[in-house]
Structure formats: C-alpha cells, structure tokens
PDB file of C-alpha atoms and ligand atoms in Angstrom:
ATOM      1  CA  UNK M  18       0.000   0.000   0.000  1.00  0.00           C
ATOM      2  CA  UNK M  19       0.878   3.168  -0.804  1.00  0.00           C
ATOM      3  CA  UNK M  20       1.480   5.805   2.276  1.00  0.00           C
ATOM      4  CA  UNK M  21       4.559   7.964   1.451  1.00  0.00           C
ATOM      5  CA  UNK M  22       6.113   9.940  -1.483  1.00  0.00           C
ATOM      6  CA  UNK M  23       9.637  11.209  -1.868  1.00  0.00           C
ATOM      7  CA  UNK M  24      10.472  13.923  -4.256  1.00  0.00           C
ATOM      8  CA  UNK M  25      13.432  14.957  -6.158  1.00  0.00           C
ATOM      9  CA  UNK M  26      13.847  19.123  -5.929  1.00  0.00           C
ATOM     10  CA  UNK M  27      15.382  20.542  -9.102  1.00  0.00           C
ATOM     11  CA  UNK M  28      13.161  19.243 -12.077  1.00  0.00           C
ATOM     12  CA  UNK M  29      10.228  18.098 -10.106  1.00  0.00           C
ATOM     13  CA  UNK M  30       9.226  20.588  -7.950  1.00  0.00           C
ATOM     14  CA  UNK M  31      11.330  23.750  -9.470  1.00  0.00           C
ATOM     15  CA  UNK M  32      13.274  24.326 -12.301  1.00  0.00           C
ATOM     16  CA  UNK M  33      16.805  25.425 -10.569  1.00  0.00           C
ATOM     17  CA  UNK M  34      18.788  23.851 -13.468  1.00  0.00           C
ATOM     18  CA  UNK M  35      18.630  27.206 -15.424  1.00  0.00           C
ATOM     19  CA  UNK M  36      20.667  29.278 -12.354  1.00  0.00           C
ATOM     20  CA  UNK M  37      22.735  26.040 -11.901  1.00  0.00           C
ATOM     21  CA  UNK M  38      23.289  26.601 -15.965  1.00  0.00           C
ATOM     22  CA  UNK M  39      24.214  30.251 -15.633  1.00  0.00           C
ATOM     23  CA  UNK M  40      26.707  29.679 -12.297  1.00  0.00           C
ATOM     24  CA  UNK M  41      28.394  27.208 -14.071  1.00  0.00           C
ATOM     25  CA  UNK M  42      28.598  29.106 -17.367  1.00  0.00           C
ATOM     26  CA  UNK M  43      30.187  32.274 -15.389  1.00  0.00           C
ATOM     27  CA  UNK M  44      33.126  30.372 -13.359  1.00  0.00           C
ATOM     28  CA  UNK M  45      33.576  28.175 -17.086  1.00  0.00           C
ATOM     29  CA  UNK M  46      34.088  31.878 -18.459  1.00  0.00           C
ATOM     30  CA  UNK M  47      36.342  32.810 -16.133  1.00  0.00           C
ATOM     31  CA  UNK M  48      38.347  29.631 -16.377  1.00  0.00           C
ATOM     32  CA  UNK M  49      38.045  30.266 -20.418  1.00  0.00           C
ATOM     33  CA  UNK M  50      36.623  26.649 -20.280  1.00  0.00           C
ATOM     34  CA  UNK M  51      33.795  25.866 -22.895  1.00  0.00           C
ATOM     35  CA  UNK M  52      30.537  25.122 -21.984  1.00  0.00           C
ATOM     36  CA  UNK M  53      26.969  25.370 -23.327  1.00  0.00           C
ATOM     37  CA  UNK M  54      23.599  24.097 -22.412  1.00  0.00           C
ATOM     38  CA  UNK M  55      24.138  20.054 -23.938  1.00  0.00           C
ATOM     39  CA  UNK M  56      26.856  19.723 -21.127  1.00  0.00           C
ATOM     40  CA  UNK M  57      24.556  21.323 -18.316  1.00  0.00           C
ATOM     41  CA  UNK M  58      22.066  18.194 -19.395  1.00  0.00           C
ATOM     42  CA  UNK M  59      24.696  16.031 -18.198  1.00  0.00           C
ATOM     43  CA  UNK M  60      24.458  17.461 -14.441  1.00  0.00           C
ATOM     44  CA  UNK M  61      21.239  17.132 -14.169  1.00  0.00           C
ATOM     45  CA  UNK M  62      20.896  15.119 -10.955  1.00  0.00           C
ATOM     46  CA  UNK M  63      24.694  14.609 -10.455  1.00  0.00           C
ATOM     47  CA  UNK M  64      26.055  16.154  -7.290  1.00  0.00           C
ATOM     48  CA  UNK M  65      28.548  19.127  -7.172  1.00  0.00           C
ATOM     49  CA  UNK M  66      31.542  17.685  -7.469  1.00  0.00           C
ATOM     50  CA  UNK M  67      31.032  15.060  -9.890  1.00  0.00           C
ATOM     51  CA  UNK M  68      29.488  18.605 -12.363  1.00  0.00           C
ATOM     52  CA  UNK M  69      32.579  20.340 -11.601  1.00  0.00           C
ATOM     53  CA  UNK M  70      35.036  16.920 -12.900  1.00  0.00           C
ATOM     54  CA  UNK M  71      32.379  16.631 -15.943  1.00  0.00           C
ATOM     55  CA  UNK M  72      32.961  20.268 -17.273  1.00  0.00           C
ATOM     56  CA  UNK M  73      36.410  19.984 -16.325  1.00  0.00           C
ATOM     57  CA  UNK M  74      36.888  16.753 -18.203  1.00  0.00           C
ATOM     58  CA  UNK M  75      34.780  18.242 -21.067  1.00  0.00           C
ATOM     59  CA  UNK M  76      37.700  20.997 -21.013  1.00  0.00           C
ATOM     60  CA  UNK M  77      40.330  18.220 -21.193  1.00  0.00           C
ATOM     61  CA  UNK M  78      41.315  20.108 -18.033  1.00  0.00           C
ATOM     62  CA  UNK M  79      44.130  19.370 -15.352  1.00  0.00           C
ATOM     63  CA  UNK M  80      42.988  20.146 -11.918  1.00  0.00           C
ATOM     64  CA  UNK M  81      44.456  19.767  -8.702  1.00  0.00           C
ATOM     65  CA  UNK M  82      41.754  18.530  -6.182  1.00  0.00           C
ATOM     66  CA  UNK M  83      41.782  21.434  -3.742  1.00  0.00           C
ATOM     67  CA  UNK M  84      41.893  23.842  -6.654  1.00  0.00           C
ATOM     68  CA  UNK M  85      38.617  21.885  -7.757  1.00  0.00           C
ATOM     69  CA  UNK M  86      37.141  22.156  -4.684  1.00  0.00           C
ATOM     70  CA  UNK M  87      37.997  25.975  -4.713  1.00  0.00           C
ATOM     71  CA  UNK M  88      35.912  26.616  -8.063  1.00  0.00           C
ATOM     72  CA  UNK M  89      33.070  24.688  -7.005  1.00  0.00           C
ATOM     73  CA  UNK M  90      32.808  26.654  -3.899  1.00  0.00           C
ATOM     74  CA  UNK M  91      33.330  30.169  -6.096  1.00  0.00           C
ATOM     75  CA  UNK M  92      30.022  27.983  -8.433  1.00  0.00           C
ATOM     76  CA  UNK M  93      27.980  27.683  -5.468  1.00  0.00           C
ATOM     77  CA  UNK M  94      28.326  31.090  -4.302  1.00  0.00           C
ATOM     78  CA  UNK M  95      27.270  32.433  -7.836  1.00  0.00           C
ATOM     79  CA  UNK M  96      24.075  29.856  -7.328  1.00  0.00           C
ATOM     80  CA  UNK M  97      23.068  30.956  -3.777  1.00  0.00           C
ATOM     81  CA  UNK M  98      22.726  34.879  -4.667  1.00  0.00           C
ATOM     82  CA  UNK M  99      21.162  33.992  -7.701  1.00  0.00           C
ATOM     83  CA  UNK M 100      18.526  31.762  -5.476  1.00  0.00           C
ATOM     84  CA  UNK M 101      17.641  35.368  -4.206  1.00  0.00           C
ATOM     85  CA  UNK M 102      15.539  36.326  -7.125  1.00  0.00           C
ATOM     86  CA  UNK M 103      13.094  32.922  -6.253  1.00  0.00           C
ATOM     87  CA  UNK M 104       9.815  33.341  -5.250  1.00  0.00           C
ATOM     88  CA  UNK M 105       6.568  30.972  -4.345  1.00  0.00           C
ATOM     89  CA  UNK M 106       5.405  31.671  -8.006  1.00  0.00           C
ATOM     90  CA  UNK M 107       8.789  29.230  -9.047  1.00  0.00           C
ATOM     91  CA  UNK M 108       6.862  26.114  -8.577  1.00  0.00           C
ATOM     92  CA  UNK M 109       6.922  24.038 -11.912  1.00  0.00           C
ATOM     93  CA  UNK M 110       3.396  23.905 -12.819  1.00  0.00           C
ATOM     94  CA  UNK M 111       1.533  21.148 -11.116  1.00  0.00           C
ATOM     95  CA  UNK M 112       3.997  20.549  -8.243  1.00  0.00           C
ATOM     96  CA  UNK M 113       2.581  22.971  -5.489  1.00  0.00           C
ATOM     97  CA  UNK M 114      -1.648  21.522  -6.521  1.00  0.00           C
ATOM     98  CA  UNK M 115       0.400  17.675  -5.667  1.00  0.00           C
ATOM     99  CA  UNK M 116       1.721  19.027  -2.694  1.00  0.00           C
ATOM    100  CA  UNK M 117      -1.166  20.529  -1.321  1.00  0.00           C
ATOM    101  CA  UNK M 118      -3.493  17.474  -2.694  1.00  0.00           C
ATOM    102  CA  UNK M 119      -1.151  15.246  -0.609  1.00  0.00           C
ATOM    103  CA  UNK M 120      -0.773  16.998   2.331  1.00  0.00           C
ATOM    104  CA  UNK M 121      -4.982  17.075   2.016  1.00  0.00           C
ATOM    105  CA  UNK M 122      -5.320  13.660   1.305  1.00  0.00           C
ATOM    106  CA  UNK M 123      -2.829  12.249   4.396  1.00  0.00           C
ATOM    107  CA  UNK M 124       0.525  10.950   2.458  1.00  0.00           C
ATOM    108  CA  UNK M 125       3.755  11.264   4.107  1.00  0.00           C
ATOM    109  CA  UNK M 126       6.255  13.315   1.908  1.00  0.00           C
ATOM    110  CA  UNK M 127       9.972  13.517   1.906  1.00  0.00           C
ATOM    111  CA  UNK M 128      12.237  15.547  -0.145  1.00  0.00           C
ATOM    112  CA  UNK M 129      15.136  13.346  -1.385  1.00  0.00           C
ATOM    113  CA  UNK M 130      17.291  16.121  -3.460  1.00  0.00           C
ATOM    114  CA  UNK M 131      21.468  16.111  -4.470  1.00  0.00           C
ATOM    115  CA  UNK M 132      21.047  19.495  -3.929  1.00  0.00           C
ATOM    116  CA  UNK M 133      23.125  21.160  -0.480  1.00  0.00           C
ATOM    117  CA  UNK M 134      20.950  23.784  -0.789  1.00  0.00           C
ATOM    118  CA  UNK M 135      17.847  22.183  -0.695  1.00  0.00           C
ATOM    119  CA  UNK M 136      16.588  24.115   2.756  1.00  0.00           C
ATOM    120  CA  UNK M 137      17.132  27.310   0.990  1.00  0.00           C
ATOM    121  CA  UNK M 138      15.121  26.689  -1.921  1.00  0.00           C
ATOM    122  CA  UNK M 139      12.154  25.481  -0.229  1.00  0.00           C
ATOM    123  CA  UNK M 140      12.541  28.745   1.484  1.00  0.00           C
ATOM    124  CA  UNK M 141      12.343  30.304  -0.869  1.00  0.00           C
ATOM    125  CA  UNK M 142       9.631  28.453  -2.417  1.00  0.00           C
ATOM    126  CA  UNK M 143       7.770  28.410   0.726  1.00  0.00           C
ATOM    127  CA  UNK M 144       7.539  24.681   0.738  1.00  0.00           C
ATOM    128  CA  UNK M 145       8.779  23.358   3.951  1.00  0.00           C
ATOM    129  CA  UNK M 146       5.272  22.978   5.199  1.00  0.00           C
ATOM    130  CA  UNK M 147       4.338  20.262   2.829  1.00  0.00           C
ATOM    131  CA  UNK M 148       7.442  17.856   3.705  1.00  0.00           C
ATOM    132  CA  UNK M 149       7.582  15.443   6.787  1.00  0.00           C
ATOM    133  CA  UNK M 150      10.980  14.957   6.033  1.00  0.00           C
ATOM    134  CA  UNK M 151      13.801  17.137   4.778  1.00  0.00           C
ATOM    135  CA  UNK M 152      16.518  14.742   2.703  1.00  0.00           C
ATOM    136  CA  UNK M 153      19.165  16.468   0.631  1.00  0.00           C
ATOM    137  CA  UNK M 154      22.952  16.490  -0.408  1.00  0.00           C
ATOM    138  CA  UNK M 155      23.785  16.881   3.283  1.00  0.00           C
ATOM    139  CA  UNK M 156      22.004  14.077   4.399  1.00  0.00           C
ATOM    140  CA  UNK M 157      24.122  11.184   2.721  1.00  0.00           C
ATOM    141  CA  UNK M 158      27.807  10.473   1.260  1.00  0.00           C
ATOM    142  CA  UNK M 159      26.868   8.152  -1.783  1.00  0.00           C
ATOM    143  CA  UNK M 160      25.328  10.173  -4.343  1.00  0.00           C
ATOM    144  CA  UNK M 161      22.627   9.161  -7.279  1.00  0.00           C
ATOM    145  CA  UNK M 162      22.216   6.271  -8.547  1.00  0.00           C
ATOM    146  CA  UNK M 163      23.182   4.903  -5.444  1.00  0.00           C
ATOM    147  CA  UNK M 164      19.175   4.908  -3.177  1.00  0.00           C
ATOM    148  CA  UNK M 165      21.030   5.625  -0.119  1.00  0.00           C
ATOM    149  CA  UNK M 166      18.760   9.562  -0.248  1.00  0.00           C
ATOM    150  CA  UNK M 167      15.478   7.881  -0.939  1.00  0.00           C
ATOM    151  CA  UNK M 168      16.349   5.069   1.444  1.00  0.00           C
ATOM    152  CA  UNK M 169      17.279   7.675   4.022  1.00  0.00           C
ATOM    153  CA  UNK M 170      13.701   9.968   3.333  1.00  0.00           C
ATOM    154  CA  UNK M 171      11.820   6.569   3.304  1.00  0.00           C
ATOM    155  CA  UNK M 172      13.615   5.535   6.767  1.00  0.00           C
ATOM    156  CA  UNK M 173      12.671   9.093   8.661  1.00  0.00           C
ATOM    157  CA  UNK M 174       9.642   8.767   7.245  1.00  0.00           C
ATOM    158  CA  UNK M 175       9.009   5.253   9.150  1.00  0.00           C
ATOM    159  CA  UNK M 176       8.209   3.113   5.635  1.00  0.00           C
ATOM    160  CA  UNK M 177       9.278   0.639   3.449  1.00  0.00           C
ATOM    161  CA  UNK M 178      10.230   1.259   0.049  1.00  0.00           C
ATOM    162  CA  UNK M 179       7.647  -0.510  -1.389  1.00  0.00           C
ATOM    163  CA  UNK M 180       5.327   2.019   0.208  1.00  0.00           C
ATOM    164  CA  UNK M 181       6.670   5.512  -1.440  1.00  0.00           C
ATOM    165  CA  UNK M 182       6.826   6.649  -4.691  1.00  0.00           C
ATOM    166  CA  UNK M 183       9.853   8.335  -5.861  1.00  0.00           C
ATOM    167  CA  UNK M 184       9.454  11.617  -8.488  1.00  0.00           C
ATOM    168  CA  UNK M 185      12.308  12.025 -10.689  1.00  0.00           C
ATOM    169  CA  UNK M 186      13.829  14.077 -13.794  1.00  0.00           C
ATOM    170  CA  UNK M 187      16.630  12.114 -13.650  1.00  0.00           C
ATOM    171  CA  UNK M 188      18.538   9.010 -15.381  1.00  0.00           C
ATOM    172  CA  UNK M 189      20.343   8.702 -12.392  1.00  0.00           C
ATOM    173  CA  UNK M 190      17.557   9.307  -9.775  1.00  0.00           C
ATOM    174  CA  UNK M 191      15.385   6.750 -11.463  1.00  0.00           C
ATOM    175  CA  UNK M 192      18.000   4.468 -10.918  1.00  0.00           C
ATOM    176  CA  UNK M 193      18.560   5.002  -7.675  1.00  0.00           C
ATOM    177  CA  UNK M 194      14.992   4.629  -7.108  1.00  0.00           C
ATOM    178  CA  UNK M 195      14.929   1.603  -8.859  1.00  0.00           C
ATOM    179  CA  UNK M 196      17.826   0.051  -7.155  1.00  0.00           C
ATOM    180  CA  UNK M 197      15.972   1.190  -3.809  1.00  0.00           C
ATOM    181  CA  UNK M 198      12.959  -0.677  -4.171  1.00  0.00           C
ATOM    182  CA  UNK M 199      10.861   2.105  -4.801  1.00  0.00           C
ATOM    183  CA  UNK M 200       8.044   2.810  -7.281  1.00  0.00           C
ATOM    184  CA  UNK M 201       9.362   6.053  -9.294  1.00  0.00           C
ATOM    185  CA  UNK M 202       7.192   8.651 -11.735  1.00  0.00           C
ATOM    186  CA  UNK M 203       9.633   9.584 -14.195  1.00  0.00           C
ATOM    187  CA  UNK M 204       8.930  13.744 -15.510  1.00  0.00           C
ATOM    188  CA  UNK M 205      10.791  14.280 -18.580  1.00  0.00           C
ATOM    189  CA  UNK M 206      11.448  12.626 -22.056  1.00  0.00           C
ATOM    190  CA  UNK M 207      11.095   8.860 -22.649  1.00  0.00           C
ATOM    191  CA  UNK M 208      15.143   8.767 -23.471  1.00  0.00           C
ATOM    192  CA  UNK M 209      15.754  10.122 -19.853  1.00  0.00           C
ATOM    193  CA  UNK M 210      13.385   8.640 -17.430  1.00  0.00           C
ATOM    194  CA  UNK M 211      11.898   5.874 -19.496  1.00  0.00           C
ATOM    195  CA  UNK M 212      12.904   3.332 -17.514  1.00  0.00           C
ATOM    196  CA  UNK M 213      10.552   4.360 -14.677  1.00  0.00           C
ATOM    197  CA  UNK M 214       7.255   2.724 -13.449  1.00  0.00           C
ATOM    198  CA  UNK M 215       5.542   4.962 -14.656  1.00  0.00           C
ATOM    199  CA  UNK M 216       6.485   8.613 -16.831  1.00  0.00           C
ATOM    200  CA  UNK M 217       4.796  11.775 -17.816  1.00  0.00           C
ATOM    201  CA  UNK M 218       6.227  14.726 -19.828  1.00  0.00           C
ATOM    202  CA  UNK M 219       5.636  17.356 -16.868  1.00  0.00           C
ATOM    203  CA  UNK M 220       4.574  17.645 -13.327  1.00  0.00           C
ATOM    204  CA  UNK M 221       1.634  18.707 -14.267  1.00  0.00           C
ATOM    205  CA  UNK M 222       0.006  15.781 -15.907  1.00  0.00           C
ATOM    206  CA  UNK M 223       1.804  13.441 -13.116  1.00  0.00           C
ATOM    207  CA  UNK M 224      -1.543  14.551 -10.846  1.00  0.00           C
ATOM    208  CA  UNK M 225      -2.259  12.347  -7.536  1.00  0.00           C
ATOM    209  CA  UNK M 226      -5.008  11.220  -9.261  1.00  0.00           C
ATOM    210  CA  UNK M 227      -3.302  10.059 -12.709  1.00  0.00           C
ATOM    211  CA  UNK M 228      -0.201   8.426 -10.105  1.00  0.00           C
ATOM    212  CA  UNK M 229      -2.782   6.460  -8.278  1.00  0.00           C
ATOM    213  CA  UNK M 230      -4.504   4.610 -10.687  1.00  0.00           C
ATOM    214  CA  UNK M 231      -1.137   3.405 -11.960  1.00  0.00           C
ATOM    215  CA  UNK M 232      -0.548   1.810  -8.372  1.00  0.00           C
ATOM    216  CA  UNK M 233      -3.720   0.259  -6.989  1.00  0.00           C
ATOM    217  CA  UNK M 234      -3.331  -1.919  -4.315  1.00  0.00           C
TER     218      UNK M 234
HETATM  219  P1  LIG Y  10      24.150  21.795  -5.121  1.00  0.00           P
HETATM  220  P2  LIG Y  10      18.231  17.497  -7.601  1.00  0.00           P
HETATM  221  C1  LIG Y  10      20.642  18.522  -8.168  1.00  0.00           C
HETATM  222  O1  LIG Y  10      19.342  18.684  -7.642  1.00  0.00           O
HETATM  223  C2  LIG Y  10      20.748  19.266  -9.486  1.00  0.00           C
HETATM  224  O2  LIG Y  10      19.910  18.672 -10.467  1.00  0.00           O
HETATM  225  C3  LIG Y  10      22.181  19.211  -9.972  1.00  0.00           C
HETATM  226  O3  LIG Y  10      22.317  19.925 -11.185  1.00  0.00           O
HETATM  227  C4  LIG Y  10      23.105  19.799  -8.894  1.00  0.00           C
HETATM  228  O4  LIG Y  10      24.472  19.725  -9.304  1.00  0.00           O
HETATM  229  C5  LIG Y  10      22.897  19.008  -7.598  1.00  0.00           C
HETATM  230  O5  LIG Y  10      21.536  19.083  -7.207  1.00  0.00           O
HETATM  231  C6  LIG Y  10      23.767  19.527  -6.465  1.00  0.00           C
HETATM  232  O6  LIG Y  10      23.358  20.829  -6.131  1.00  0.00           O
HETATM  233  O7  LIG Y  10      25.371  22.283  -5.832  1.00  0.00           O
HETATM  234  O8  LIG Y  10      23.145  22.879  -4.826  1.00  0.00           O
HETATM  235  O9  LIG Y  10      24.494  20.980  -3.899  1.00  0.00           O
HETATM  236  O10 LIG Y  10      17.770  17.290  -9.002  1.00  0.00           O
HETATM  237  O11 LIG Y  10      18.869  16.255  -6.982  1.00  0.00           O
HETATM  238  O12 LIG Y  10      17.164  18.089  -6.711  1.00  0.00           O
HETATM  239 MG1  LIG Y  11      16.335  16.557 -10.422  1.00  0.00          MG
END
C-alpha cells in the first residue's frame, strides 16, 4: 500500500537547473573553459563535485583537487545569490496543486534532493510545510544512482520502500529509485526517465489522481 512519497527538488518541484546553468557558465568563463547548455544536461541530478570533474573533463582540463574544490565553492556562491531572485510563483506547474493534494489527502512526503541547498530553496519556495521529512545532499555520502537519499527519506519517514513513490527528472535518480525498491514517476522525455514505473512529460500531468490509478493496491 501506498502511504509515502519522496520527491526529487530541481526538475520536479522547481526548475533550478537554469541558475545552476548560468553559475556554471560564469566560473567556465572565467576559467576560459567551454561550456553550453548540452553539457549542463549532463548534471542534471549529479552532485557538485562530480558537475565540476564533468565540465572539467569536457575541457580536457588538469585540476588539482583542492583547486577543484575551490571553483566549485566560487560555483555555489554564484548559485546561492542567484537563489535570491526565487519566489513561491517558481513552482513548476503542477507541483505545489500535488503538494497541497497530498498533504490534504494524508501521504507522508519527503524531499530526497542532491542538492546542499535544498533548505534554501524550499525557502524560498515556501515549501517546507508540505514535507515530513527534509533529505538532501547533506544528508548522505553516496550520491545518485546509489538509493542511499530515498532510502534515508523513506527511513525518517518510518516506511518501506515498497510504500513511497519516488518523483524524478533524472537518469540517475530513477536508478537510484529503482535500485531502492521504490516505485518512481519519471517527468521528462522517454530517453531520460523511461525506464521508470511509470512517466509523464511534466509535473503537471503526473496529478495524484493520474499516479494512483497506476498503483492500486
Ligand atoms: P548543489 P536534484 C541537483 O538537484 C541538481 O539537479 C544538480 O544539477 C546539482 O548539481 C545538484 O543538485 C547539487 O546541487 O550544488 O546545490 O548541492 O535534481 O537532486 O534536486
Ligand atoms: Mg532533479
């Protein structure tokens, strides 16, 4: 049965990818390192560090690990003003009528984001009131695909995989949903998230309604 559901943050409930796009573009600038919006696809999902060895490998780059470490702290700083300009109308459309239709309806929800800066999105957002449980790129060491962040959001939230459903834009979040145990709603294009349980184009056709009658008990 059904009682939980554990959602991914950038591509599910907001698009963040675009100021994650222009953060990296203005440190790959700066580094004179080439970059355009086909390698940004490639992060989607993938933590901070492993985006910062993809452009850099992209760049047939040489980087010494604290040196690495050093841009990707100048990238995030770029990202966290830019979260600034975010409001509660930044939703993707369909994600804050789930939410609220979830909260309504009982479900247990967990965030389960690669994002560090998860708590200041939602913030920004105004969404911590609809999650139970707050699981992000602070909360485990083994990134997507591995489940351990769904496993950890399913954990807090007292339930077994097999009882949440895991949203994802991802390749590598359906994966780790996958690998997890959990049913996953793939939002995006069949290429990407095709191998999910179930997949819509956007959030806003993946509607409680539509989800459920996919998983009946
Ligand atoms: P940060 P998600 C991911 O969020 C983004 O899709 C990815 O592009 C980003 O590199 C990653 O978070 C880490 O973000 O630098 O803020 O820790 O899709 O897992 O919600
Ligand atoms: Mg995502």
């Amino acid at each position: 049965m059904i009682k939980g559901f554990i959602f991914d943050l950038d591509g599910v409930i907001t698009d963040t990818a675009e100021l994650h796009y222009l953060a990296w573009k203005k440190l790959a600038e700066e580094m004179d390192w080439t970059f355009d919006r086909e390698v940004n696809e490639k992060l989607r999902g993938v933590s901070r560090m492993d985006s910062i060895n993809i452009i850099k490998n992209h760049n047939n780059a040489s980087v010494a690990e604290d040196k690495l470490e050093e841009l990707a702290a100048m990238k995030n700083d770029i990202y966290v003003a830019s979260l600034d300009t975010m409001t509660p109308k930044d939703y993707l459309p369909g994600a804050e009528e789930l939410l609220t239709h979830l909260r309504q309806e009982g479900f247990l929800v967990a965030l389960g984001s690669a994002s560090k800066n998860s708590s200041k999105v939602l913030e920004q957002l105004d969404a911590k009131k609809y999650f139970d449980v707050i699981g992000d790129g602070n909360s485990v060491s083994k990134s997507k695909p591995a489940p351990d962040i769904f496993l950890f959001g399913a954990d807090k939230l007292g339930l077994k995989p097999e009882e949440c459903i895991v949203y994802e834009d991802a390749q590598s979040g359906v994966d780790a949903a996958k690998a997890g145990g959990f049913y996953s709603v793939g939002i995006g294009p069949e290429e990407r998230v095709g191998h999910a349980s179930v997949r819509f184009e956007t959030m806003k056709e993946a509607t409680l309604f539509e989800v459920k009658s996919h998983f009946q008990d």
